Amino acid sequence: MSSSLRFDRGHTDDLMAFLMASPSPYHAVATAAARLEKAGFRQVEETAAWDGTSGGKYVLRGGAIVAWYVPEGASAHTPFRIVGAHTDSPNLRVKPLPDTGAYGWRQVAVEIYGGTLLNTWLDRDLGLAGRISLRDGTHRLVNIDRPLLRVPQLAVHLDRSANPDGLKLDRQKHMQPIWGIGDVEEGDLIQFVAEEAGVDAEDVTGWDLMPHAVEPPAYLGRDRELVAGPRMDNLLSVHAAAAALGAVAGQPDENLPYIPVMAAFDHEENGSQSDTGADGPLLGTVLERSVFARGGTYEDRARAFAGTVCLSSDTGHAIHPNYAERHDPTHHPVINGGPILKVNVNMRYATDGSGRAVFAEACRKADVPWQTFVSNNSMPCGTTIGPITAARHGIQTVDIGVAILSMHSARELCGADDPYLLANAVAAFLAG
């Protein structure tokens, strides 16, 4: 494996900067796109005619990005090597009528997005980020990255059962953050957001806004061998895919037998059924248009897809020292043990024996250790974009990721080595 494709602890430092710059899916794809631009990639519009030229290209749609690199001399039926990930994380989302409150408190009305651990959002300093839609049809990214909101927990004196019996939270009543005192006035929040964005509030016709923890990522532990931070599920994989794709695109074209692709989707945490989700047509459309732009036919498309492999990269569960009985007794993924291969015979993950061989070979080339994750038979198994990608596009898919703790918390925990070990394996896979 070329030394230019190898990442080290500096990659983990860069991941922490990526997390801070990406408080929403819209920021995540903008940040990834900016990094790909530095590697020579250029945006193509979906509404424009595409040509068959070589080089790096990407498409942005909402909170999703698909990027690919066409080597010089690639045929119309050259297969793809895809790394899939998702840009969204479980959190709180601002409602269409956001201004609410009671008893002299001004609050923001929010919905619960995905399977978030509600208690991790309590008593935490929160900013506000996302995008606003303007009357002229354009969008503006917004990132108020300072303490603005807080979901206050009830004092233990008023809930004596909280410690012995466990905290019980009502998703509607208990999760509305406060952001000030005084009378509730309709339009206040969006007026404030518009001012922060430098636009007229009357021009704001829609918004996709979400609170985010403003505490920065940090190294943890005696030897700084751990990293704590927000949105690792699954920006850790998005970051690794973007870094690996940029590095692979810098290799000599004759060394690339495949067309490397990064596909980062939105809405994985609520089922992927959207125009920017993995269950939508975005990836298939981009791949097909790439084939046809190079003069290909439907036959070329079928040949390319038949030889294509996708690594679906998402976080998985490291064994928890306080809850070891919740894990499979013989499969114990550990922090800093390298990326995990995710297996479920009921196809909650898309991995099979053939896919295992592809992943094992990529790790061998990258000189990266790897582990296997299987759920305890007595526990329901989660899922991700892998099975959706395999079924929708008919391409071989392998589910992998990095083992973490506190998944779906507002602040998750991973090993400091695992992000760059994943990126090295992904780069070796994309390079073929």
Short mmCIF file of C-alpha atoms in Angstrom, two decimals:
data_model
loop_
_atom_site.label_atom_id
_atom_site.label_comp_id
_atom_site.label_asym_id
_atom_site.label_seq_id
_atom_site.Cartn_x
_atom_site.Cartn_y
_atom_site.Cartn_z
CA MET A 1 0.00 0.00 0.00
CA SER A 2 1.38 3.39 -1.03
CA SER A 3 2.67 5.53 1.82
CA SER A 4 0.56 8.42 0.51
CA LEU A 5 -2.54 6.38 1.34
CA ARG A 6 -1.58 5.86 4.97
CA PHE A 7 -3.10 7.92 7.74
CA ASP A 8 -1.87 8.31 11.34
CA ARG A 9 -2.94 10.07 14.53
CA GLY A 10 -3.07 13.33 12.60
CA HIS A 11 -6.19 11.92 10.91
CA THR A 12 -7.87 11.71 14.32
CA ASP A 13 -6.93 15.31 15.06
CA ASP A 14 -8.52 16.25 11.75
CA LEU A 15 -11.64 14.21 12.59
CA MET A 16 -12.14 16.35 15.69
CA ALA A 17 -11.99 19.51 13.55
CA PHE A 18 -14.43 17.91 11.08
CA LEU A 19 -16.91 17.17 13.87
CA MET A 20 -16.78 20.76 15.09
CA ALA A 21 -17.31 22.11 11.57
CA SER A 22 -20.27 19.79 10.95
CA PRO A 23 -23.09 20.40 13.48
CA SER A 24 -25.74 19.37 10.92
CA PRO A 25 -25.89 17.10 7.85
CA TYR A 26 -25.85 20.19 5.64
CA HIS A 27 -22.62 21.40 7.21
CA ALA A 28 -21.13 17.89 7.02
CA VAL A 29 -21.55 17.66 3.24
CA ALA A 30 -20.33 21.24 2.75
CA THR A 31 -17.23 20.47 4.82
CA ALA A 32 -16.59 17.21 2.95
CA ALA A 33 -17.07 18.97 -0.39
CA ALA A 34 -14.59 21.69 0.53
CA ARG A 35 -11.98 19.05 1.36
CA LEU A 36 -12.61 17.21 -1.90
CA GLU A 37 -12.28 20.51 -3.79
CA LYS A 38 -8.77 20.83 -2.37
CA ALA A 39 -8.06 17.36 -3.78
CA GLY A 40 -9.13 18.50 -7.24
CA PHE A 41 -12.78 17.44 -7.27
CA ARG A 42 -15.39 19.66 -8.88
CA GLN A 43 -19.14 19.91 -8.29
CA VAL A 44 -21.52 18.90 -11.08
CA GLU A 45 -25.14 20.02 -11.06
CA GLU A 46 -27.84 17.38 -11.38
CA THR A 47 -29.78 19.65 -13.73
CA ALA A 48 -26.83 20.02 -16.13
CA ALA A 49 -25.69 17.66 -18.87
CA TRP A 50 -22.75 15.50 -17.77
CA ASP A 51 -19.72 14.68 -19.87
CA GLY A 52 -17.46 11.66 -19.79
CA THR A 53 -14.26 13.42 -18.80
CA SER A 54 -11.96 11.88 -16.23
CA GLY A 55 -11.22 13.32 -12.80
CA GLY A 56 -12.98 13.90 -9.52
CA LYS A 57 -16.61 15.02 -9.38
CA TYR A 58 -19.32 15.29 -6.76
CA VAL A 59 -23.05 15.95 -6.42
CA LEU A 60 -24.62 17.73 -3.45
CA ARG A 61 -28.27 17.31 -2.57
CA GLY A 62 -29.45 18.59 0.81
CA GLY A 63 -27.62 16.61 3.49
CA ALA A 64 -26.18 14.07 1.04
CA ILE A 65 -23.07 13.96 -1.12
CA VAL A 66 -21.94 11.46 -3.77
CA ALA A 67 -18.38 11.89 -5.05
CA TRP A 68 -16.44 9.77 -7.54
CA TYR A 69 -13.15 9.75 -9.39
CA VAL A 70 -12.96 8.56 -13.02
CA PRO A 71 -9.43 7.42 -13.93
CA GLU A 72 -8.04 8.33 -17.32
CA GLY A 73 -9.02 5.61 -19.80
CA ALA A 74 -11.80 4.09 -17.68
CA SER A 75 -14.24 2.13 -19.83
CA ALA A 76 -18.00 2.52 -19.68
CA HIS A 77 -18.28 -0.82 -17.87
CA THR A 78 -15.51 -0.21 -15.30
CA PRO A 79 -16.89 -1.33 -11.91
CA PHE A 80 -17.21 0.96 -8.92
CA ARG A 81 -15.74 0.66 -5.43
CA ILE A 82 -18.14 2.50 -3.09
CA VAL A 83 -17.84 3.56 0.53
CA GLY A 84 -21.25 4.39 1.97
CA ALA A 85 -21.98 6.32 5.16
CA HIS A 86 -24.59 8.67 6.59
CA THR A 87 -24.46 12.31 7.65
CA ASP A 88 -27.32 12.47 10.16
CA SER A 89 -27.23 11.76 13.90
CA PRO A 90 -30.04 11.32 16.43
CA ASN A 91 -30.85 14.71 17.96
CA LEU A 92 -33.54 17.34 18.50
CA ARG A 93 -35.09 19.19 15.55
CA VAL A 94 -36.89 22.54 15.61
CA LYS A 95 -40.62 22.38 14.83
CA PRO A 96 -42.37 24.50 12.16
CA LEU A 97 -43.90 26.69 14.89
CA PRO A 98 -40.91 26.95 17.22
CA ASP A 99 -41.87 29.65 19.71
CA THR A 100 -43.31 28.27 22.92
CA GLY A 101 -42.91 28.55 26.70
CA ALA A 102 -44.68 28.94 30.02
CA TYR A 103 -44.39 30.60 33.43
CA GLY A 104 -42.04 33.30 32.20
CA TRP A 105 -39.72 30.92 30.34
CA ARG A 106 -39.17 31.23 26.59
CA GLN A 107 -38.65 27.82 24.99
CA VAL A 108 -38.12 26.25 21.57
CA ALA A 109 -40.50 23.55 20.38
CA VAL A 110 -38.57 20.51 19.13
CA GLU A 111 -39.24 17.04 17.76
CA ILE A 112 -37.11 14.02 18.60
CA TYR A 113 -35.12 12.83 15.58
CA GLY A 114 -34.07 9.18 15.49
CA GLY A 115 -33.30 6.99 18.48
CA THR A 116 -31.41 9.51 20.58
CA LEU A 117 -30.52 8.89 24.22
CA LEU A 118 -32.75 11.63 25.64
CA ASN A 119 -30.98 11.98 28.98
CA THR A 120 -27.71 12.94 27.26
CA TRP A 121 -29.31 16.19 26.06
CA LEU A 122 -30.16 17.33 29.59
CA ASP A 123 -28.26 20.17 31.29
CA ARG A 124 -25.97 20.57 28.30
CA ASP A 125 -25.02 23.87 26.62
CA LEU A 126 -26.50 23.78 23.13
CA GLY A 127 -26.01 25.86 20.00
CA LEU A 128 -28.29 25.88 16.97
CA ALA A 129 -27.36 24.92 13.41
CA GLY A 130 -28.78 23.79 10.09
CA ARG A 131 -30.05 25.64 7.08
CA ILE A 132 -32.69 28.22 6.27
CA SER A 133 -34.56 28.36 2.96
CA LEU A 134 -35.05 31.76 1.36
CA ARG A 135 -37.80 33.21 -0.76
CA ASP A 136 -35.62 33.13 -3.89
CA GLY A 137 -35.18 29.35 -3.61
CA THR A 138 -31.65 29.42 -2.20
CA HIS A 139 -30.43 28.06 1.14
CA ARG A 140 -28.16 29.54 3.76
CA LEU A 141 -26.17 27.51 6.29
CA VAL A 142 -26.49 28.68 9.89
CA ASN A 143 -24.23 27.75 12.81
CA ILE A 144 -24.81 29.53 16.11
CA ASP A 145 -21.94 27.80 17.87
CA ARG A 146 -22.27 29.20 21.36
CA PRO A 147 -24.39 28.38 24.42
CA LEU A 148 -27.95 29.34 23.46
CA LEU A 149 -30.29 26.55 24.56
CA ARG A 150 -30.57 24.17 27.50
CA VAL A 151 -32.93 21.32 28.41
CA PRO A 152 -33.06 21.61 32.21
CA GLN A 153 -33.41 18.46 34.26
CA LEU A 154 -35.79 18.32 37.20
CA ALA A 155 -33.99 18.61 40.54
CA VAL A 156 -33.65 15.36 42.46
CA HIS A 157 -35.55 16.97 45.36
CA LEU A 158 -38.64 17.03 43.11
CA ASP A 159 -38.09 13.52 41.72
CA ARG A 160 -36.84 11.32 44.54
CA SER A 161 -37.30 8.19 42.41
CA ALA A 162 -34.91 9.33 39.66
CA ASN A 163 -31.86 7.57 41.10
CA PRO A 164 -33.28 4.32 42.51
CA ASP A 165 -35.88 3.73 39.78
CA GLY A 166 -34.30 5.44 36.78
CA LEU A 167 -35.04 8.71 35.06
CA LYS A 168 -38.27 8.73 33.05
CA LEU A 169 -38.57 11.33 30.31
CA ASP A 170 -41.67 12.23 28.31
CA ARG A 171 -40.56 13.06 24.77
CA GLN A 172 -43.16 15.83 24.43
CA LYS A 173 -43.21 17.42 27.88
CA HIS A 174 -39.64 17.16 29.11
CA MET A 175 -37.40 17.84 26.11
CA GLN A 176 -38.29 21.40 25.12
CA PRO A 177 -35.19 23.58 25.65
CA ILE A 178 -35.26 27.02 27.23
CA TRP A 179 -33.53 29.96 25.58
CA GLY A 180 -34.57 32.93 27.65
CA ILE A 181 -37.14 34.54 29.90
CA GLY A 182 -40.12 36.73 29.12
CA ASP A 183 -43.28 36.52 27.09
CA VAL A 184 -43.49 34.15 24.12
CA GLU A 185 -43.64 36.03 20.85
CA GLU A 186 -44.38 34.33 17.54
CA GLY A 187 -41.49 34.65 15.08
CA ASP A 188 -38.85 35.37 17.73
CA LEU A 189 -36.59 32.41 17.05
CA ILE A 190 -36.53 32.75 13.27
CA GLN A 191 -36.01 36.51 13.59
CA PHE A 192 -32.97 35.78 15.77
CA VAL A 193 -31.66 33.09 13.39
CA ALA A 194 -32.11 35.37 10.38
CA GLU A 195 -30.11 38.11 12.09
CA GLU A 196 -27.34 35.62 12.86
CA ALA A 197 -27.34 34.55 9.20
CA GLY A 198 -27.33 38.13 7.93
CA VAL A 199 -30.64 37.91 6.07
CA ASP A 200 -34.05 39.55 6.40
CA ALA A 201 -36.46 37.42 8.44
CA GLU A 202 -39.21 38.14 5.90
CA ASP A 203 -37.13 36.30 3.29
CA VAL A 204 -36.94 33.11 5.39
CA THR A 205 -39.64 30.74 4.17
CA GLY A 206 -38.42 27.45 5.67
CA TRP A 207 -35.87 25.97 8.04
CA ASP A 208 -34.17 22.74 9.01
CA LEU A 209 -32.61 23.59 12.35
CA MET A 210 -31.25 21.45 15.18
CA PRO A 211 -29.58 22.03 18.53
CA HIS A 212 -26.04 20.75 18.97
CA ALA A 213 -23.67 20.44 21.91
CA VAL A 214 -21.06 23.19 21.79
CA GLU A 215 -18.47 21.34 23.90
CA PRO A 216 -15.59 20.47 21.53
CA PRO A 217 -14.26 16.92 21.00
CA ALA A 218 -11.43 15.96 23.33
CA TYR A 219 -8.84 13.28 23.92
CA LEU A 220 -9.51 11.22 27.03
CA GLY A 221 -7.53 8.87 29.23
CA ARG A 222 -4.12 8.75 30.86
CA ASP A 223 -2.40 8.30 27.50
CA ARG A 224 -5.00 10.19 25.40
CA GLU A 225 -6.00 6.89 23.84
CA LEU A 226 -9.72 7.76 23.68
CA VAL A 227 -11.73 10.44 21.90
CA ALA A 228 -15.04 11.87 23.13
CA GLY A 229 -17.15 13.93 20.79
CA PRO A 230 -20.51 14.48 19.11
CA ARG A 231 -21.95 12.89 15.96
CA MET A 232 -19.33 10.15 15.58
CA ASP A 233 -22.28 8.06 14.44
CA ASN A 234 -21.69 8.54 11.63
CA LEU A 235 -19.47 11.49 10.73
CA LEU A 236 -16.48 9.37 11.72
CA SER A 237 -17.16 7.28 8.60
CA VAL A 238 -17.98 10.29 6.40
CA HIS A 239 -14.66 11.85 7.35
CA ALA A 240 -12.74 8.62 6.69
CA ALA A 241 -14.43 8.16 3.30
CA ALA A 242 -13.68 11.73 2.18
CA ALA A 243 -10.05 11.49 3.29
CA ALA A 244 -9.57 8.10 1.62
CA LEU A 245 -11.23 9.15 -1.64
CA GLY A 246 -9.12 12.29 -1.85
CA ALA A 247 -5.95 10.28 -1.24
CA VAL A 248 -6.84 7.57 -3.77
CA ALA A 249 -7.64 10.20 -6.40
CA GLY A 250 -4.07 11.44 -6.02
CA GLN A 251 -2.63 8.08 -7.12
CA PRO A 252 -1.50 7.38 -10.71
CA ASP A 253 -4.53 6.46 -12.80
CA GLU A 254 -2.96 3.22 -14.05
CA ASN A 255 -3.09 1.93 -10.46
CA LEU A 256 -6.88 2.27 -10.23
CA PRO A 257 -8.80 -0.72 -11.64
CA TYR A 258 -12.09 0.63 -10.28
CA ILE A 259 -13.93 3.95 -10.07
CA PRO A 260 -13.75 4.92 -6.37
CA VAL A 261 -16.94 6.43 -4.94
CA MET A 262 -18.02 8.02 -1.67
CA ALA A 263 -21.76 8.13 -0.92
CA ALA A 264 -22.86 9.86 2.30
CA PHE A 265 -26.63 9.87 2.79
CA ASP A 266 -29.03 11.68 5.08
CA HIS A 267 -31.92 10.22 7.11
CA GLU A 268 -30.36 6.86 8.02
CA GLU A 269 -31.48 7.32 11.60
CA ASN A 270 -35.15 7.33 10.63
CA GLY A 271 -35.24 4.72 7.87
CA SER A 272 -33.42 6.24 4.86
CA GLN A 273 -36.66 6.85 2.95
CA SER A 274 -36.14 10.26 1.37
CA ASP A 275 -34.67 11.74 -1.78
CA THR A 276 -31.36 12.11 0.09
CA GLY A 277 -31.54 8.77 1.93
CA ALA A 278 -29.96 5.46 0.97
CA ASP A 279 -33.40 4.09 0.06
CA GLY A 280 -33.82 6.84 -2.52
CA PRO A 281 -32.55 6.86 -6.11
CA LEU A 282 -29.61 9.24 -5.66
CA LEU A 283 -26.71 6.77 -5.71
CA GLY A 284 -28.10 4.67 -8.55
CA THR A 285 -28.84 7.75 -10.63
CA VAL A 286 -25.32 9.13 -10.19
CA LEU A 287 -23.67 5.81 -11.06
CA GLU A 288 -25.86 5.30 -14.12
CA ARG A 289 -25.27 8.83 -15.38
CA SER A 290 -21.54 8.30 -14.97
CA VAL A 291 -21.74 5.16 -17.12
CA PHE A 292 -23.88 6.82 -19.78
CA ALA A 293 -21.74 9.98 -19.82
CA ARG A 294 -18.80 7.77 -20.81
CA GLY A 295 -20.76 6.49 -23.79
CA GLY A 296 -22.09 3.40 -22.06
CA THR A 297 -25.24 1.43 -22.71
CA TYR A 298 -27.60 -0.39 -20.36
CA GLU A 299 -25.43 -3.46 -20.92
CA ASP A 300 -22.38 -1.49 -19.73
CA ARG A 301 -24.35 -0.35 -16.71
CA ALA A 302 -25.27 -3.94 -15.86
CA ARG A 303 -21.66 -5.09 -16.25
CA ALA A 304 -20.36 -2.24 -14.08
CA PHE A 305 -22.89 -2.92 -11.31
CA ALA A 306 -22.17 -6.66 -11.40
CA GLY A 307 -18.53 -6.00 -10.58
CA THR A 308 -19.20 -3.29 -7.99
CA VAL A 309 -18.64 -3.68 -4.24
CA CYS A 310 -19.83 -1.30 -1.52
CA LEU A 311 -18.41 -0.97 1.99
CA SER A 312 -21.22 0.37 4.16
CA SER A 313 -19.33 2.05 6.99
CA ASP A 314 -21.20 2.86 10.20
CA THR A 315 -20.33 2.73 13.87
CA GLY A 316 -20.92 -0.42 15.93
CA HIS A 317 -20.84 -1.40 19.58
CA ALA A 318 -17.60 -1.93 21.48
CA ILE A 319 -17.97 -4.26 24.44
CA HIS A 320 -19.14 -2.24 27.43
CA PRO A 321 -17.29 -3.11 30.66
CA ASN A 322 -20.37 -2.39 32.80
CA TYR A 323 -22.84 -4.32 30.61
CA ALA A 324 -20.84 -7.22 29.17
CA GLU A 325 -23.89 -9.51 29.37
CA ARG A 326 -25.61 -7.43 26.66
CA HIS A 327 -22.97 -8.48 24.11
CA ASP A 328 -22.39 -11.75 22.29
CA PRO A 329 -20.30 -13.98 24.60
CA THR A 330 -17.70 -14.83 21.94
CA HIS A 331 -17.51 -11.61 19.89
CA HIS A 332 -15.99 -8.74 21.86
CA PRO A 333 -14.99 -5.77 19.68
CA VAL A 334 -12.61 -3.57 21.64
CA ILE A 335 -11.60 0.06 21.40
CA ASN A 336 -8.47 0.60 19.25
CA GLY A 337 -8.71 -2.95 17.93
CA GLY A 338 -9.27 -1.82 14.35
CA PRO A 339 -12.43 -1.62 12.24
CA ILE A 340 -15.23 -4.12 12.73
CA LEU A 341 -16.93 -6.42 10.23
CA LYS A 342 -20.67 -6.42 11.06
CA VAL A 343 -22.47 -9.73 10.55
CA ASN A 344 -26.12 -10.75 10.93
CA VAL A 345 -27.51 -13.84 9.17
CA ASN A 346 -30.97 -12.25 9.03
CA MET A 347 -29.51 -9.53 6.80
CA ARG A 348 -29.80 -6.67 9.23
CA TYR A 349 -26.25 -6.28 7.94
CA ALA A 350 -25.46 -7.16 4.33
CA THR A 351 -22.17 -8.98 4.97
CA ASP A 352 -21.72 -12.56 3.72
CA GLY A 353 -18.67 -14.78 3.41
CA SER A 354 -17.71 -13.31 0.05
CA GLY A 355 -17.91 -9.79 1.45
CA ARG A 356 -15.84 -10.82 4.43
CA ALA A 357 -13.08 -11.86 2.01
CA VAL A 358 -13.13 -8.46 0.29
CA PHE A 359 -12.84 -6.62 3.59
CA ALA A 360 -10.14 -8.95 4.93
CA GLU A 361 -8.05 -8.37 1.81
CA ALA A 362 -8.36 -4.58 2.12
CA CYS A 363 -7.24 -4.76 5.75
CA ARG A 364 -4.34 -7.04 4.77
CA LYS A 365 -3.16 -4.58 2.12
CA ALA A 366 -3.42 -1.73 4.61
CA ASP A 367 -1.76 -3.75 7.39
CA VAL A 368 -4.77 -2.96 9.60
CA PRO A 369 -6.15 -5.27 12.33
CA TRP A 370 -9.87 -5.95 12.22
CA GLN A 371 -12.60 -7.47 14.38
CA THR A 372 -16.04 -9.05 14.00
CA PHE A 373 -19.29 -7.80 15.52
CA VAL A 374 -22.32 -10.06 16.02
CA SER A 375 -25.31 -9.21 18.21
CA ASN A 376 -26.30 -11.28 21.23
CA ASN A 377 -29.09 -13.62 20.07
CA SER A 378 -31.29 -12.37 22.91
CA MET A 379 -30.99 -8.73 21.79
CA PRO A 380 -32.51 -7.14 18.69
CA CYS A 381 -29.91 -6.28 16.06
CA GLY A 382 -29.66 -2.79 14.63
CA THR A 383 -29.24 -2.10 10.94
CA THR A 384 -27.84 0.53 8.61
CA ILE A 385 -27.63 1.49 4.92
CA GLY A 386 -25.89 -1.75 3.87
CA PRO A 387 -28.92 -3.99 3.28
CA ILE A 388 -30.80 -1.10 1.64
CA THR A 389 -27.92 -0.42 -0.75
CA ALA A 390 -27.55 -4.10 -1.64
CA ALA A 391 -31.25 -4.62 -2.29
CA ARG A 392 -31.96 -1.36 -4.10
CA HIS A 393 -29.01 -1.47 -6.50
CA GLY A 394 -28.20 -5.18 -6.68
CA ILE A 395 -24.57 -4.67 -5.72
CA GLN A 396 -22.45 -6.64 -3.29
CA THR A 397 -22.33 -4.83 0.04
CA VAL A 398 -20.27 -5.36 3.19
CA ASP A 399 -21.15 -3.71 6.51
CA ILE A 400 -18.18 -2.42 8.51
CA GLY A 401 -17.41 0.40 10.93
CA VAL A 402 -15.67 1.46 14.12
CA ALA A 403 -16.57 0.16 17.57
CA ILE A 404 -17.69 2.90 19.97
CA LEU A 405 -19.41 3.37 23.31
CA SER A 406 -22.40 5.63 24.08
CA MET A 407 -23.87 5.25 20.59
CA HIS A 408 -26.71 7.75 19.97
CA SER A 409 -25.60 9.87 22.91
CA ALA A 410 -25.08 13.59 22.41
CA ARG A 411 -21.42 12.75 23.09
CA GLU A 412 -19.96 9.41 22.00
CA LEU A 413 -16.64 7.66 22.70
CA CYS A 414 -14.17 5.91 20.39
CA GLY A 415 -10.53 4.86 20.39
CA ALA A 416 -8.03 7.44 19.17
CA ASP A 417 -6.42 4.92 16.76
CA ASP A 418 -9.57 3.50 15.20
CA PRO A 419 -10.48 6.49 12.96
CA TYR A 420 -7.17 6.32 11.07
CA LEU A 421 -7.18 2.51 10.99
CA LEU A 422 -10.60 2.69 9.33
CA ALA A 423 -9.39 5.31 6.85
CA ASN A 424 -6.40 3.13 5.91
CA ALA A 425 -8.64 0.11 5.29
CA VAL A 426 -11.09 2.22 3.25
CA ALA A 427 -8.27 3.69 1.15
CA ALA A 428 -6.90 0.21 0.40
CA PHE A 429 -10.40 -0.93 -0.61
CA LEU A 430 -11.00 2.04 -2.90
CA ALA A 431 -7.58 1.66 -4.53
CA GLY A 432 -8.36 -1.98 -5.35
#
